[in-house]
Amino acid sequence: FFSTTSSQNAIKTVTVIGSGLMGSGIAQVAAATNHKVTMVDQTDAILTKSLNAIEKSLEKVSKKKFKDDPEAGKQFVTDTLSRITISTDPAANIAETDLLIEAIVENMRVKHNLFAELDKAAPSHTIFASNTSSLPIAEIASITKRQDRFGGLHFFNPVPLMKLVEVIRIPETSEETFDALYQFSKELGKVPVSCKDTPGFIVNRLLVPYIMESIRMLERGDASAKDIDTAMKLGAGYPMGPLELADYVGLDTTKFIIDGWHEKYPTEPLFSPSEILNDLVARNKLGRKSGEGFYKYE
Ligand code: CAA
Ligand code: NAD
């Protein structure tokens, strides 16, 4: 005996648009849990780089998961990679896609262009989801005619290690869509939480103001970067200090989030911009990905 609802809703094939930091991680965990994945980006060169990153990450995962059976570990890497197809065309395998996850640049206009095009191309059963960090899901979905089959699926960096997925519903999201997204997150081995479409959902609404407060502390000269990070790691049990974490997330991403919220909520002091942050981004010091941010990286 099995439930017809769950088999009707089961997500087997996934298209991930954007193969950067987040999209490649999402494609990886979906493929590792037996989903057929199409991973899309703008150029073949980017896609090749992403596939290499996935392979490296899978090797780390497999070393841990199959530590007593290296042959099975090798097979796990090969099988997972074989479930990922790459393409520069967002509509490549759309006719067979049960779920489309968007993880492209954090820009409403660019996301709207993509979703408007895909809404026409995708079959009616395809669910759309955005991995946006800070933009309202309702506004992204408003460009489509499938708002009942639209939700947020917010993953965390690094996707293969972070266990949480925020599942965001808008008023139009159907119960069936929400259940499918929630179930899919579990199938990936993640723990889903249900969120409303409020700025930053749960995690970023708490984490981004905390990171910004640490930058303001540095700006006031209250403590050094190293001491702020050491303090929060050893005094509050965080795996990374707030400035290390800002470098890890990307200073451009952090700036984009805070600027967007400041524009919408100008009187909220927790959302005020920071000169140090603006200056680092202007000098292309974007954190780990550019080799320098609050810290220097090899
Ligand atoms: N894929 C697979 N395995 C990986 C990996 C990856 N990308 N990165 C690291 N690993 C493995 C390492 O090989 C290592 O394996 P062993 O235990 O076998 O040695 C293990 O994971 C631990 O890695 P490290 O020893 O390098 O580092 P760590 O113990 O400090 O853990 C971390 C790394 C999980 C990233 C931890 O530092 C952490 O949790 N940091 C905070 C991350 C965080 O807060 N993320 C959320 C950011 S906010 C966000 O994402 C939302 C947004 O919208 C901006
Ligand atoms: P990224 O810059 O690493 O990757 C974005 C990728 O999208 C790039 O490879 C780019 O070439 C591609 N792209 C851009 N426009 C495209 C288009 N029209 N069609 C196809 N591909 C396109 O960015 P990221 O950090 O992976 O962030 C992606 C999304 O995930 C953003 O919405 C971001 O807010 C969100 N997010 C980021 C984090 C984080 O910690 N960095 C965490 C959670 C969510």
Tab-separated table of C-alpha atoms and ligand atoms in Angstrom:
chain	number	residue	atom	x	y	z
A	1	PHE	CA	0.000	0.000	0.000
A	2	PHE	CA	1.386	3.387	-0.914
A	3	SER	CA	0.021	6.872	-0.913
A	4	THR	CA	-1.059	8.124	-4.334
A	5	THR	CA	-0.488	11.734	-3.280
A	6	SER	CA	3.187	11.219	-2.638
A	7	SER	CA	3.725	9.310	-5.877
A	8	GLN	CA	1.823	11.981	-7.833
A	9	ASN	CA	3.933	14.672	-6.257
A	10	ALA	CA	7.232	12.853	-6.432
A	11	ILE	CA	9.961	14.953	-7.970
A	12	LYS	CA	12.254	12.845	-10.105
A	13	THR	CA	13.772	15.254	-12.595
A	14	VAL	CA	15.204	18.639	-11.724
A	15	THR	CA	16.546	21.573	-13.706
A	16	VAL	CA	18.924	23.890	-11.862
A	17	ILE	CA	19.527	27.261	-13.523
A	18	GLY	CA	22.794	28.906	-12.493
A	19	SER	CA	25.740	26.647	-11.677
A	20	GLY	CA	27.670	28.967	-9.344
A	21	LEU	CA	28.400	28.475	-5.687
A	22	MET	CA	24.801	27.513	-4.878
A	23	GLY	CA	23.477	25.993	-8.124
A	24	SER	CA	26.357	23.518	-8.398
A	25	GLY	CA	25.783	22.420	-4.790
A	26	ILE	CA	22.040	22.002	-5.358
A	27	ALA	CA	22.657	20.006	-8.568
A	28	GLN	CA	25.158	17.844	-6.678
A	29	VAL	CA	22.885	16.907	-3.775
A	30	ALA	CA	19.911	16.318	-6.086
A	31	ALA	CA	21.972	13.987	-8.292
A	32	ALA	CA	23.504	12.239	-5.272
A	33	THR	CA	19.977	11.368	-4.106
A	34	ASN	CA	18.981	9.729	-7.400
A	35	HIS	CA	17.362	12.665	-9.185
A	36	LYS	CA	17.981	13.291	-12.857
A	37	VAL	CA	19.472	16.766	-13.085
A	38	THR	CA	19.959	19.294	-15.866
A	39	MET	CA	22.386	22.022	-14.818
A	40	VAL	CA	22.253	25.248	-16.829
A	41	ASP	CA	24.556	28.248	-17.052
A	42	GLN	CA	25.560	30.894	-19.563
A	43	THR	CA	28.682	29.295	-21.039
A	44	ASP	CA	30.217	25.845	-21.416
A	45	ALA	CA	33.364	27.115	-19.698
A	46	ILE	CA	31.391	27.975	-16.538
A	47	LEU	CA	29.592	24.622	-16.664
A	48	THR	CA	32.872	22.700	-16.971
A	49	LYS	CA	34.276	24.560	-13.983
A	50	SER	CA	31.119	23.761	-12.009
A	51	LEU	CA	31.296	20.067	-12.899
A	52	ASN	CA	34.899	20.021	-11.661
A	53	ALA	CA	33.847	21.647	-8.396
A	54	ILE	CA	31.069	19.052	-8.009
A	55	GLU	CA	33.505	16.211	-8.633
A	56	LYS	CA	35.921	17.552	-5.993
A	57	SER	CA	33.145	17.974	-3.459
A	58	LEU	CA	31.747	14.487	-4.219
A	59	GLU	CA	35.186	13.006	-3.631
A	60	LYS	CA	35.282	14.606	-0.184
A	61	VAL	CA	31.764	13.371	0.580
A	62	SER	CA	32.525	9.864	-0.654
A	63	LYS	CA	35.738	9.599	1.404
A	64	LYS	CA	33.633	10.111	4.492
A	65	LYS	CA	30.548	8.178	3.439
A	66	PHE	CA	32.391	5.144	2.113
A	67	LYS	CA	35.508	5.217	4.257
A	68	ASP	CA	35.675	1.428	4.500
A	69	ASP	CA	34.814	0.788	0.861
A	70	PRO	CA	36.746	3.021	-1.574
A	71	GLU	CA	35.421	1.112	-4.607
A	72	ALA	CA	31.828	1.872	-3.615
A	73	GLY	CA	32.944	5.464	-3.043
A	74	LYS	CA	34.295	5.699	-6.605
A	75	GLN	CA	31.069	4.222	-7.939
A	76	PHE	CA	29.045	6.793	-5.960
A	77	VAL	CA	31.011	9.653	-7.575
A	78	THR	CA	30.657	8.200	-11.103
A	79	ASP	CA	26.949	7.421	-10.686
A	80	THR	CA	26.183	10.862	-9.277
A	81	LEU	CA	28.037	12.632	-12.089
A	82	SER	CA	26.265	10.458	-14.675
A	83	ARG	CA	22.915	11.824	-13.499
A	84	ILE	CA	23.930	15.428	-14.329
A	85	THR	CA	23.461	16.787	-17.855
A	86	ILE	CA	24.782	20.255	-18.647
A	87	SER	CA	23.313	22.825	-21.035
A	88	THR	CA	23.449	26.519	-21.881
A	89	ASP	CA	19.744	26.431	-22.822
A	90	PRO	CA	17.424	26.883	-19.806
A	91	ALA	CA	14.632	25.082	-21.681
A	92	ALA	CA	16.868	22.142	-22.710
A	93	ASN	CA	15.049	19.339	-20.885
A	94	ILE	CA	12.164	21.379	-19.593
A	95	ALA	CA	9.481	19.080	-21.047
A	96	GLU	CA	10.546	16.375	-18.559
A	97	THR	CA	11.328	18.597	-15.603
A	98	ASP	CA	9.254	18.175	-12.441
A	99	LEU	CA	11.026	20.946	-10.541
A	100	LEU	CA	12.985	23.948	-11.740
A	101	ILE	CA	15.271	25.638	-9.217
A	102	GLU	CA	16.650	29.067	-10.062
A	103	ALA	CA	20.022	30.008	-8.541
A	104	ILE	CA	21.197	32.823	-10.831
A	105	VAL	CA	22.372	36.330	-9.967
A	106	GLU	CA	20.423	38.140	-7.198
A	107	ASN	CA	18.706	40.622	-9.514
A	108	MET	CA	14.930	40.921	-9.926
A	109	ARG	CA	15.026	42.002	-13.569
A	110	VAL	CA	17.286	39.111	-14.610
A	111	LYS	CA	15.193	36.613	-12.615
A	112	HIS	CA	11.995	37.983	-14.228
A	113	ASN	CA	13.424	37.608	-17.740
A	114	LEU	CA	14.306	33.992	-17.015
A	115	PHE	CA	11.004	33.013	-15.390
A	116	ALA	CA	8.879	34.764	-18.051
A	117	GLU	CA	10.626	32.756	-20.758
A	118	LEU	CA	10.470	29.468	-18.827
A	119	ASP	CA	6.819	29.895	-17.852
A	120	LYS	CA	5.941	29.689	-21.547
A	121	ALA	CA	8.282	26.778	-22.246
A	122	ALA	CA	7.604	24.547	-19.219
A	123	PRO	CA	4.794	21.977	-19.033
A	124	SER	CA	1.976	22.776	-16.645
A	125	HIS	CA	3.044	20.295	-13.967
A	126	THR	CA	6.526	21.813	-13.516
A	127	ILE	CA	7.009	23.502	-10.159
A	128	PHE	CA	9.170	26.645	-10.101
A	129	ALA	CA	11.353	27.570	-7.131
A	130	SER	CA	13.849	30.329	-6.428
A	131	ASN	CA	16.903	30.063	-4.176
A	132	THR	CA	16.956	33.848	-3.639
A	133	SER	CA	18.596	35.068	-0.419
A	134	SER	CA	16.731	38.321	-0.062
A	135	LEU	CA	14.199	39.072	-2.797
A	136	PRO	CA	10.456	38.567	-2.205
A	137	ILE	CA	9.287	35.256	-3.710
A	138	ALA	CA	5.891	36.835	-4.488
A	139	GLU	CA	7.525	39.509	-6.623
A	140	ILE	CA	9.642	36.950	-8.515
A	141	ALA	CA	6.589	34.707	-9.054
A	142	SER	CA	4.389	37.598	-10.214
A	143	ILE	CA	5.888	37.441	-13.729
A	144	THR	CA	4.493	33.898	-14.199
A	145	LYS	CA	1.024	32.431	-14.592
A	146	ARG	CA	1.843	29.550	-12.238
A	147	GLN	CA	1.912	31.227	-8.842
A	148	ASP	CA	0.147	28.202	-7.338
A	149	ARG	CA	3.128	26.118	-8.467
A	150	PHE	CA	5.749	28.571	-7.215
A	151	GLY	CA	7.692	28.690	-3.963
A	152	GLY	CA	11.053	29.455	-2.412
A	153	LEU	CA	13.646	26.743	-1.811
A	154	HIS	CA	16.480	28.389	0.072
A	155	PHE	CA	19.673	26.374	0.528
A	156	PHE	CA	22.782	27.280	2.538
A	157	ASN	CA	26.424	27.500	1.608
A	158	PRO	CA	28.151	24.993	1.387
A	159	VAL	CA	25.093	23.098	0.130
A	160	PRO	CA	26.558	19.581	0.492
A	161	LEU	CA	27.222	20.166	4.206
A	162	MET	CA	24.497	22.494	5.442
A	163	LYS	CA	21.461	20.489	6.503
A	164	LEU	CA	18.797	23.202	6.328
A	165	VAL	CA	16.397	24.130	3.548
A	166	GLU	CA	13.910	26.958	4.027
A	167	VAL	CA	10.705	26.214	2.128
A	168	ILE	CA	8.909	29.480	1.450
A	169	ARG	CA	5.272	29.764	0.524
A	170	ILE	CA	3.428	32.740	-0.899
A	171	PRO	CA	-0.346	33.067	-0.434
A	172	GLU	CA	-0.920	31.542	-3.885
A	173	THR	CA	1.349	28.490	-3.320
A	174	SER	CA	-0.913	25.422	-3.368
A	175	GLU	CA	-0.775	22.869	-0.578
A	176	GLU	CA	0.316	20.276	-3.129
A	177	THR	CA	3.236	22.441	-4.288
A	178	PHE	CA	4.336	23.188	-0.740
A	179	ASP	CA	4.170	19.489	0.178
A	180	ALA	CA	6.182	18.531	-2.918
A	181	LEU	CA	8.917	21.076	-2.087
A	182	TYR	CA	8.995	20.007	1.551
A	183	GLN	CA	9.169	16.316	0.632
A	184	PHE	CA	11.845	16.976	-1.989
A	185	SER	CA	14.024	18.725	0.628
A	186	LYS	CA	13.753	15.650	2.836
A	187	GLU	CA	14.668	13.381	-0.065
A	188	LEU	CA	17.871	15.386	-0.441
A	189	GLY	CA	18.716	14.429	3.139
A	190	LYS	CA	18.019	17.959	4.353
A	191	VAL	CA	15.831	19.270	7.148
A	192	PRO	CA	13.136	21.609	5.810
A	193	VAL	CA	11.563	24.457	7.760
A	194	SER	CA	8.468	26.343	6.667
A	195	CYS	CA	8.856	30.105	6.141
A	196	LYS	CA	6.684	33.031	5.197
A	197	ASP	CA	7.800	35.360	2.428
A	198	THR	CA	9.330	37.950	4.788
A	199	PRO	CA	12.730	39.668	4.185
A	200	GLY	CA	15.508	37.121	4.742
A	201	PHE	CA	13.002	34.408	5.742
A	202	ILE	CA	14.344	32.973	9.043
A	203	VAL	CA	18.106	32.547	8.758
A	204	ASN	CA	19.150	35.642	6.808
A	205	ARG	CA	16.801	37.913	8.795
A	206	LEU	CA	18.893	37.009	11.851
A	207	LEU	CA	22.277	36.329	10.261
A	208	VAL	CA	22.679	39.358	7.979
A	209	PRO	CA	21.997	41.996	10.708
A	210	TYR	CA	24.440	40.079	12.948
A	211	ILE	CA	27.132	40.186	10.233
A	212	MET	CA	26.425	43.901	9.651
A	213	GLU	CA	26.693	44.620	13.393
A	214	SER	CA	30.114	42.948	13.414
A	215	ILE	CA	31.236	45.179	10.509
A	216	ARG	CA	29.945	48.258	12.360
A	217	MET	CA	31.884	47.140	15.440
A	218	LEU	CA	35.035	47.003	13.306
A	219	GLU	CA	34.160	50.406	11.789
A	220	ARG	CA	33.892	51.989	15.243
A	221	GLY	CA	37.295	50.522	16.126
A	222	ASP	CA	35.813	48.613	19.071
A	223	ALA	CA	37.762	45.439	18.257
A	224	SER	CA	39.957	43.923	15.539
A	225	ALA	CA	38.536	41.594	12.876
A	226	LYS	CA	40.480	38.670	14.308
A	227	ASP	CA	39.246	39.335	17.852
A	228	ILE	CA	35.614	39.711	16.754
A	229	ASP	CA	35.788	36.355	14.964
A	230	THR	CA	37.662	34.585	17.747
A	231	ALA	CA	35.183	35.933	20.280
A	232	MET	CA	32.110	34.638	18.459
A	233	LYS	CA	33.703	31.247	17.745
A	234	LEU	CA	34.950	30.609	21.254
A	235	GLY	CA	32.381	32.599	23.213
A	236	ALA	CA	29.212	31.731	21.316
A	237	GLY	CA	30.089	28.460	19.619
A	238	TYR	CA	29.745	29.597	16.009
A	239	PRO	CA	31.795	27.521	13.505
A	240	MET	CA	32.981	30.721	11.793
A	241	GLY	CA	33.193	34.275	13.094
A	242	PRO	CA	30.876	36.860	11.450
A	243	LEU	CA	33.586	38.503	9.314
A	244	GLU	CA	34.962	35.151	8.155
A	245	LEU	CA	31.404	34.195	7.316
A	246	ALA	CA	30.862	37.436	5.340
A	247	ASP	CA	33.985	36.582	3.301
A	248	TYR	CA	32.622	33.057	2.827
A	249	VAL	CA	29.160	34.179	1.642
A	250	GLY	CA	30.702	36.893	-0.579
A	251	LEU	CA	30.903	40.600	0.283
A	252	ASP	CA	29.071	41.540	-2.930
A	253	THR	CA	26.188	39.251	-1.952
A	254	THR	CA	26.150	40.657	1.594
A	255	LYS	CA	26.172	44.235	0.259
A	256	PHE	CA	23.453	43.459	-2.258
A	257	ILE	CA	21.187	42.050	0.459
A	258	ILE	CA	21.658	44.955	2.868
A	259	ASP	CA	21.326	47.646	0.167
A	260	GLY	CA	18.081	46.109	-1.076
A	261	TRP	CA	16.581	45.948	2.405
A	262	HIS	CA	17.805	49.462	3.279
A	263	GLU	CA	16.072	50.844	0.205
A	264	LYS	CA	12.803	49.136	1.194
A	265	TYR	CA	13.036	49.802	4.954
A	266	PRO	CA	15.132	53.013	5.263
A	267	THR	CA	14.324	53.597	8.948
A	268	GLU	CA	15.401	50.129	10.158
A	269	PRO	CA	18.854	50.653	11.781
A	270	LEU	CA	19.697	46.935	11.493
A	271	PHE	CA	19.561	47.336	7.703
A	272	SER	CA	21.910	50.373	7.444
A	273	PRO	CA	24.712	50.151	4.901
A	274	SER	CA	28.384	50.159	5.908
A	275	GLU	CA	31.249	52.214	4.470
A	276	ILE	CA	33.864	49.529	5.008
A	277	LEU	CA	31.722	47.009	3.163
A	278	ASN	CA	30.992	49.431	0.298
A	279	ASP	CA	34.669	50.259	0.007
A	280	LEU	CA	35.827	46.613	-0.087
A	281	VAL	CA	33.275	45.746	-2.779
A	282	ALA	CA	34.222	48.853	-4.820
A	283	ARG	CA	37.837	47.596	-4.762
A	284	ASN	CA	36.659	44.134	-5.901
A	285	LYS	CA	37.603	42.605	-2.567
A	286	LEU	CA	34.686	40.225	-2.455
A	287	GLY	CA	35.914	37.725	0.132
A	288	ARG	CA	37.128	34.187	-0.458
A	289	LYS	CA	36.045	34.027	-4.101
A	290	SER	CA	38.262	36.993	-5.122
A	291	GLY	CA	41.173	36.106	-2.809
A	292	GLU	CA	40.638	38.975	-0.380
A	293	GLY	CA	37.919	40.510	1.787
A	294	PHE	CA	38.239	41.105	5.497
A	295	TYR	CA	41.050	38.526	5.242
A	296	LYS	CA	43.518	37.439	2.555
A	297	TYR	CA	43.238	33.941	1.032
A	298	GLU	CA	45.785	31.890	-0.921
B	1	CAA	N1	31.751	19.617	-0.107
B	1	CAA	C1	31.974	18.462	0.532
B	1	CAA	N2	32.689	18.370	1.663
B	1	CAA	C2	33.219	19.508	2.160
B	1	CAA	C3	33.016	20.764	1.536
B	1	CAA	C4	32.248	20.792	0.354
B	1	CAA	N3	31.993	21.922	-0.324
B	1	CAA	N4	33.659	21.704	2.271
B	1	CAA	C5	34.227	21.082	3.313
B	1	CAA	N5	33.968	19.745	3.258
B	1	CAA	C6	34.369	18.719	4.214
B	1	CAA	C7	35.858	18.781	4.506
B	1	CAA	O1	36.588	17.986	3.613
B	1	CAA	C8	35.932	18.235	5.921
B	1	CAA	O2	35.913	16.818	5.863
B	1	CAA	P1	36.640	15.934	6.997
B	1	CAA	O3	35.778	16.059	8.213
B	1	CAA	O4	36.619	14.551	6.417
B	1	CAA	O5	38.007	16.511	7.146
B	1	CAA	C9	34.613	18.654	6.553
B	1	CAA	O6	33.735	18.976	5.457
B	1	CAA	C10	34.764	19.865	7.441
B	1	CAA	O7	35.403	20.893	6.738
B	1	CAA	P2	36.558	21.811	7.322
B	1	CAA	O8	37.379	21.027	8.303
B	1	CAA	O9	37.258	22.475	6.176
B	1	CAA	O10	35.845	23.002	8.042
B	1	CAA	P3	34.796	23.108	9.219
B	1	CAA	O11	34.827	21.952	10.138
B	1	CAA	O12	35.001	24.470	9.730
B	1	CAA	O13	33.388	23.072	8.480
B	1	CAA	C11	31.739	24.510	7.517
B	1	CAA	C12	33.135	23.885	7.382
B	1	CAA	C13	30.673	23.422	7.504
B	1	CAA	C14	31.595	25.394	6.296
B	1	CAA	C15	31.644	25.297	8.859
B	1	CAA	O14	32.722	26.168	8.997
B	1	CAA	C16	30.357	26.087	8.954
B	1	CAA	O15	29.302	25.556	9.253
B	1	CAA	N6	30.436	27.424	8.693
B	1	CAA	C17	29.286	28.298	8.685
B	1	CAA	C18	28.585	28.208	7.364
B	1	CAA	C19	27.331	29.005	7.322
B	1	CAA	O16	26.918	29.659	8.260
B	1	CAA	N7	26.679	28.970	6.147
B	1	CAA	C20	25.504	29.722	5.891
B	1	CAA	C21	25.860	30.984	5.183
B	1	CAA	S1	24.449	31.979	4.884
B	1	CAA	C22	23.748	31.328	3.512
B	1	CAA	O17	24.211	30.411	2.898
B	1	CAA	C23	22.458	31.929	3.108
B	1	CAA	C24	22.457	33.076	2.180
B	1	CAA	O18	21.437	33.271	1.536
B	1	CAA	C25	23.614	34.023	2.069
B	2	NAD	P1	27.163	32.817	-8.190
B	2	NAD	O1	27.572	34.135	-8.742
B	2	NAD	O2	28.180	31.910	-7.601
B	2	NAD	O3	26.419	31.986	-9.349
B	2	NAD	C1	25.424	32.487	-10.192
B	2	NAD	C2	25.537	31.760	-11.531
B	2	NAD	O4	24.393	32.092	-12.319
B	2	NAD	C3	26.779	32.172	-12.342
B	2	NAD	O5	27.491	31.009	-12.690
B	2	NAD	C4	26.191	32.892	-13.562
B	2	NAD	O6	26.946	32.668	-14.734
B	2	NAD	C5	24.814	32.256	-13.658
B	2	NAD	N1	23.813	33.079	-14.336
B	2	NAD	C6	23.572	34.403	-14.191
B	2	NAD	N2	22.547	34.784	-14.962
B	2	NAD	C7	22.117	33.660	-15.615
B	2	NAD	C8	21.078	33.395	-16.554
B	2	NAD	N3	20.275	34.365	-16.992
B	2	NAD	N4	20.931	32.124	-16.992
B	2	NAD	C9	21.732	31.131	-16.558
B	2	NAD	N5	22.722	31.329	-15.661
B	2	NAD	C10	22.911	32.570	-15.208
B	2	NAD	O7	25.991	33.124	-7.153
B	2	NAD	P2	25.468	32.225	-5.923
B	2	NAD	O8	26.177	32.642	-4.709
B	2	NAD	O9	25.428	30.805	-6.349
B	2	NAD	O10	23.980	32.784	-5.782
B	2	NAD	C11	22.923	32.374	-6.629
B	2	NAD	C12	21.587	32.678	-5.971
B	2	NAD	O11	21.518	31.998	-4.716
B	2	NAD	C13	21.328	34.157	-5.649
B	2	NAD	O12	19.966	34.428	-5.786
B	2	NAD	C14	21.774	34.266	-4.194
B	2	NAD	O13	21.149	35.321	-3.520
B	2	NAD	C15	21.314	32.931	-3.661
B	2	NAD	N6	22.014	32.425	-2.463
B	2	NAD	C16	23.365	32.660	-2.261
B	2	NAD	C17	23.997	32.141	-1.131
B	2	NAD	C18	25.473	32.366	-0.861
B	2	NAD	O14	25.925	32.113	0.262
B	2	NAD	N7	26.260	32.794	-1.825
B	2	NAD	C19	23.259	31.359	-0.224
B	2	NAD	C20	21.894	31.104	-0.470
B	2	NAD	C21	21.285	31.663	-1.592
